[in-house]
Coordinates of C-alpha atoms and ligand atoms in Angstrom, one line a residue:
M1 CA -9.2 12.2 -1.3
R2 CA -9.6 8.7 0.1
L3 CA -7.3 6.6 -2.0
V4 CA -5.8 3.2 -1.8
L5 CA -2.7 2.5 -3.9
I6 CA -2.3 -1.2 -4.9
G7 CA 0.8 -2.6 -6.4
A8 CA 3.2 -5.5 -6.1
P9 CA 6.4 -5.0 -4.1
G10 CA 8.6 -2.8 -6.2
S11 CA 5.8 -1.2 -8.1
G12 CA 6.6 2.3 -6.8
K13 CA 3.6 2.6 -4.5
G14 CA 5.6 4.2 -1.7
T15 CA 7.3 6.7 -4.0
Q16 CA 4.1 7.6 -5.8
A17 CA 2.1 7.9 -2.5
Q18 CA 4.7 10.3 -1.1
L19 CA 4.8 12.5 -4.2
L20 CA 1.0 12.6 -4.3
A21 CA 0.8 13.4 -0.6
D22 CA 3.2 16.3 -1.0
A23 CA 1.2 17.6 -3.9
S24 CA -2.2 17.2 -2.4
G25 CA -1.8 17.6 1.3
A26 CA -3.3 14.2 1.9
R27 CA -1.9 12.0 4.7
H28 CA 0.4 9.2 3.4
I29 CA -0.2 6.1 5.5
A30 CA 2.4 3.5 4.7
T31 CA 1.8 0.4 6.8
G32 CA 5.1 -1.2 6.1
D33 CA 6.9 2.0 7.3
L34 CA 4.7 2.1 10.4
L35 CA 5.4 -1.5 11.2
R36 CA 9.2 -1.1 10.6
A37 CA 9.1 1.9 13.0
E38 CA 7.6 -0.3 15.7
V39 CA 10.3 -2.9 15.1
D40 CA 13.0 -0.2 15.3
R41 CA 11.6 1.2 18.6
G42 CA 11.5 -2.3 20.0
T43 CA 7.8 -1.9 21.1
E44 CA 5.7 -5.0 22.0
L45 CA 4.0 -4.8 18.6
G46 CA 7.4 -4.5 17.0
Q47 CA 8.7 -7.6 18.7
Q48 CA 5.6 -9.5 17.6
V49 CA 5.7 -8.5 13.9
A50 CA 9.5 -8.5 13.3
P51 CA 9.7 -12.2 12.3
L52 CA 6.8 -11.7 9.9
L53 CA 8.4 -8.7 8.3
D54 CA 11.7 -10.5 7.9
S55 CA 10.1 -13.5 6.2
G56 CA 7.8 -11.4 4.0
A57 CA 4.7 -12.9 5.5
L58 CA 1.6 -10.8 6.3
V59 CA 0.9 -9.4 9.7
P60 CA -2.5 -10.4 11.1
D61 CA -5.5 -8.4 9.8
Q62 CA -6.7 -7.1 13.1
T63 CA -3.3 -5.6 13.9
L64 CA -3.4 -3.6 10.7
L65 CA -7.0 -2.5 11.2
D66 CA -6.2 -1.3 14.7
L67 CA -3.2 0.6 13.3
V68 CA -4.9 2.2 10.3
L69 CA -8.4 3.0 11.4
P70 CA -7.5 5.8 13.9
L71 CA -5.2 7.4 11.3
V72 CA -7.9 7.6 8.6
R73 CA -10.4 8.9 11.1
A74 CA -8.0 11.5 12.5
E75 CA -9.0 14.2 10.0
Q76 CA -12.5 15.4 9.1
P77 CA -13.1 15.1 6.2
P78 CA -10.6 12.2 5.9
H79 CA -7.8 13.0 3.4
Y80 CA -5.5 10.0 2.9
I81 CA -3.4 7.8 0.7
L82 CA -3.1 4.2 1.8
D83 CA 0.1 2.5 0.8
G84 CA 0.4 -1.2 1.6
F85 CA -3.0 -1.6 3.2
P86 CA -5.4 -3.3 2.6
R87 CA -3.3 -6.2 1.5
S88 CA -5.9 -9.0 1.5
C89 CA -9.6 -9.3 0.7
P90 CA -10.6 -9.7 4.3
Q91 CA -8.7 -6.5 5.3
A92 CA -10.5 -4.6 2.5
V93 CA -13.9 -5.9 3.4
R94 CA -13.5 -5.3 7.1
F95 CA -12.0 -1.9 6.5
D96 CA -14.9 -0.8 4.3
E97 CA -17.3 -1.9 7.1
L98 CA -15.5 -0.3 10.0
A99 CA -14.4 3.0 8.2
G100 CA -17.9 3.8 7.1
S101 CA -17.9 7.2 5.5
A102 CA -14.1 7.3 5.7
A103 CA -13.8 4.2 3.5
P104 CA -11.7 4.5 0.3
E105 CA -13.5 6.1 -2.7
R106 CA -11.0 4.8 -5.2
A107 CA -8.2 2.2 -5.6
V108 CA -5.5 2.6 -8.2
L109 CA -3.6 -0.4 -9.2
L110 CA 0.0 0.4 -10.3
E111 CA 0.8 -2.1 -13.0
V112 CA 4.5 -3.0 -13.6
P113 CA 5.8 -5.9 -15.6
R114 CA 7.2 -8.7 -13.4
D115 CA 10.8 -8.5 -14.7
E116 CA 10.9 -4.8 -14.0
L117 CA 9.6 -5.4 -10.4
V118 CA 12.4 -7.9 -9.6
Q119 CA 15.0 -5.6 -11.1
R120 CA 13.8 -2.7 -9.0
M121 CA 13.7 -4.7 -5.8
L122 CA 17.2 -6.1 -6.3
R123 CA 18.4 -2.5 -6.9
R124 CA 16.7 -1.4 -3.7
A125 CA 18.2 -4.3 -1.8
S126 CA 21.7 -3.2 -2.7
E127 CA 20.9 0.5 -1.9
Q128 CA 18.9 0.3 1.3
H129 CA 19.9 -3.1 2.9
R130 CA 16.3 -3.8 3.9
S131 CA 16.0 -7.1 5.7
D132 CA 13.2 -8.3 3.4
D133 CA 14.9 -7.5 0.1
S134 CA 17.0 -10.7 -0.3
E135 CA 16.4 -12.6 -3.5
E136 CA 14.6 -15.4 -1.7
V137 CA 12.4 -13.1 0.3
I138 CA 11.7 -11.0 -2.8
R139 CA 10.4 -14.1 -4.5
H140 CA 8.2 -14.9 -1.5
R141 CA 6.8 -11.4 -1.3
L142 CA 5.8 -11.5 -5.0
Q143 CA 4.1 -14.9 -4.3
V144 CA 2.3 -13.4 -1.3
F145 CA 1.1 -10.5 -3.6
D146 CA -0.2 -13.0 -6.2
T147 CA -2.0 -15.2 -3.8
Q148 CA -3.2 -12.9 -1.0
T149 CA -3.2 -9.3 -2.3
S150 CA -4.3 -9.6 -6.0
P151 CA -7.8 -10.9 -5.1
L152 CA -8.2 -7.4 -3.6
I153 CA -8.2 -6.0 -7.1
D154 CA -11.5 -7.7 -7.8
H155 CA -13.0 -6.4 -4.5
Y156 CA -12.5 -2.8 -5.8
R157 CA -13.3 -3.7 -9.4
A158 CA -16.6 -5.3 -8.5
D159 CA -18.1 -2.1 -7.1
G160 CA -16.5 0.3 -9.7
R161 CA -13.8 1.8 -7.5
L162 CA -10.8 0.4 -9.4
S163 CA -8.5 2.3 -11.8
V164 CA -5.5 0.6 -13.4
L165 CA -2.5 2.7 -14.2
P166 CA 0.5 1.3 -16.2
A167 CA 3.4 2.2 -14.0
G168 CA 6.6 0.8 -15.6
G169 CA 7.8 4.2 -16.8
P170 CA 9.9 6.9 -15.1
V171 CA 8.8 8.0 -11.6
L172 CA 7.8 11.6 -12.6
Q173 CA 5.9 10.4 -15.7
V174 CA 3.9 7.9 -13.6
A175 CA 3.3 10.7 -11.0
A176 CA 1.9 13.0 -13.7
E177 CA -0.4 10.3 -15.0
L178 CA -1.6 9.4 -11.6
A179 CA -2.4 13.1 -10.9
R180 CA -4.2 13.4 -14.2
L181 CA -6.3 10.3 -13.5
L182 CA -7.3 11.6 -10.1
A183 CA -8.0 15.1 -11.4
G184 CA -10.3 13.5 -14.0
L185 CA -12.1 12.0 -11.1
S186 CA -12.2 15.3 -9.2
M187 CA -10.3 13.6 -6.4
L188 CA -7.2 15.8 -5.9
G189 CA -8.6 17.8 -3.1
R190 CA -10.4 16.9 0.0
T191 CA -13.6 15.0 -0.8
V192 CA -16.4 14.6 1.6
Ligands
AMP201 P1 5.8 -2.9 2.6 O1 6.8 -1.9 3.1 O2 4.5 -2.3 2.3 O3 6.3 -3.7 1.5 O4 5.5 -3.9 3.8 C1 6.6 -4.6 4.5 C2 6.0 -5.8 5.3 O5 5.1 -5.2 6.3 C3 5.1 -6.8 4.5 O6 5.9 -7.7 3.8 C4 4.3 -7.4 5.6 O7 5.1 -8.3 6.4 C5 4.0 -6.1 6.5 N1 2.8 -5.4 6.1 C6 2.7 -4.2 5.6 N2 1.4 -3.9 5.4 C7 0.6 -5.0 5.7 C8 -0.7 -5.3 5.6 N3 -1.7 -4.4 5.2 N4 -1.1 -6.5 6.0 C9 -0.2 -7.4 6.5 N5 1.1 -7.2 6.6 C10 1.5 -6.0 6.2

């Protein structure tokens, strides 16, 4: 499986990616988690990206490509679920070019109504105390999704790689529907 999960902040991408990774053995590559780990370790990269993460702005494309490409190439055949990358059209286009045969075969958009997204993020803010879950930053992250990330949807739609999954329901129901969708595409195992 070479899968990209697309969804606004709060759409459940991370949760669904982890459940699917556990069920399929695919590698879960969560760029937000990787970047937060760099910040926590105080690495040079972490120090560079910390202010961007705190404000909800995007980290430069090349930084993400350098982070993700070695991970998707680490296994042959590649078997991965990308969560949080690509997050802009330039990232997606460049990633397709550079990854070659390891490029994503499918992108699934998790579609959740806007009101539900905000509710979920505010809930997460009170549970996890993430530095980018304040109400102001939440609004900014949704705006970044609308302006920079949603054009990505057309990138994958244009060449027939997009599936849209309504994802406003309970976690396990969405997980079952995602698994059914991928099984229908013969994508649950390793695909060459
Ligand atoms: P996430 O945990 O996926 O919501 O990501 C948290 C933050 O990490 C984002 O608000 C961005 O600042 C940064 N980030 C994660 N993935 C990317 C990406 N593909 N491109 C640019 N910035 C990213």
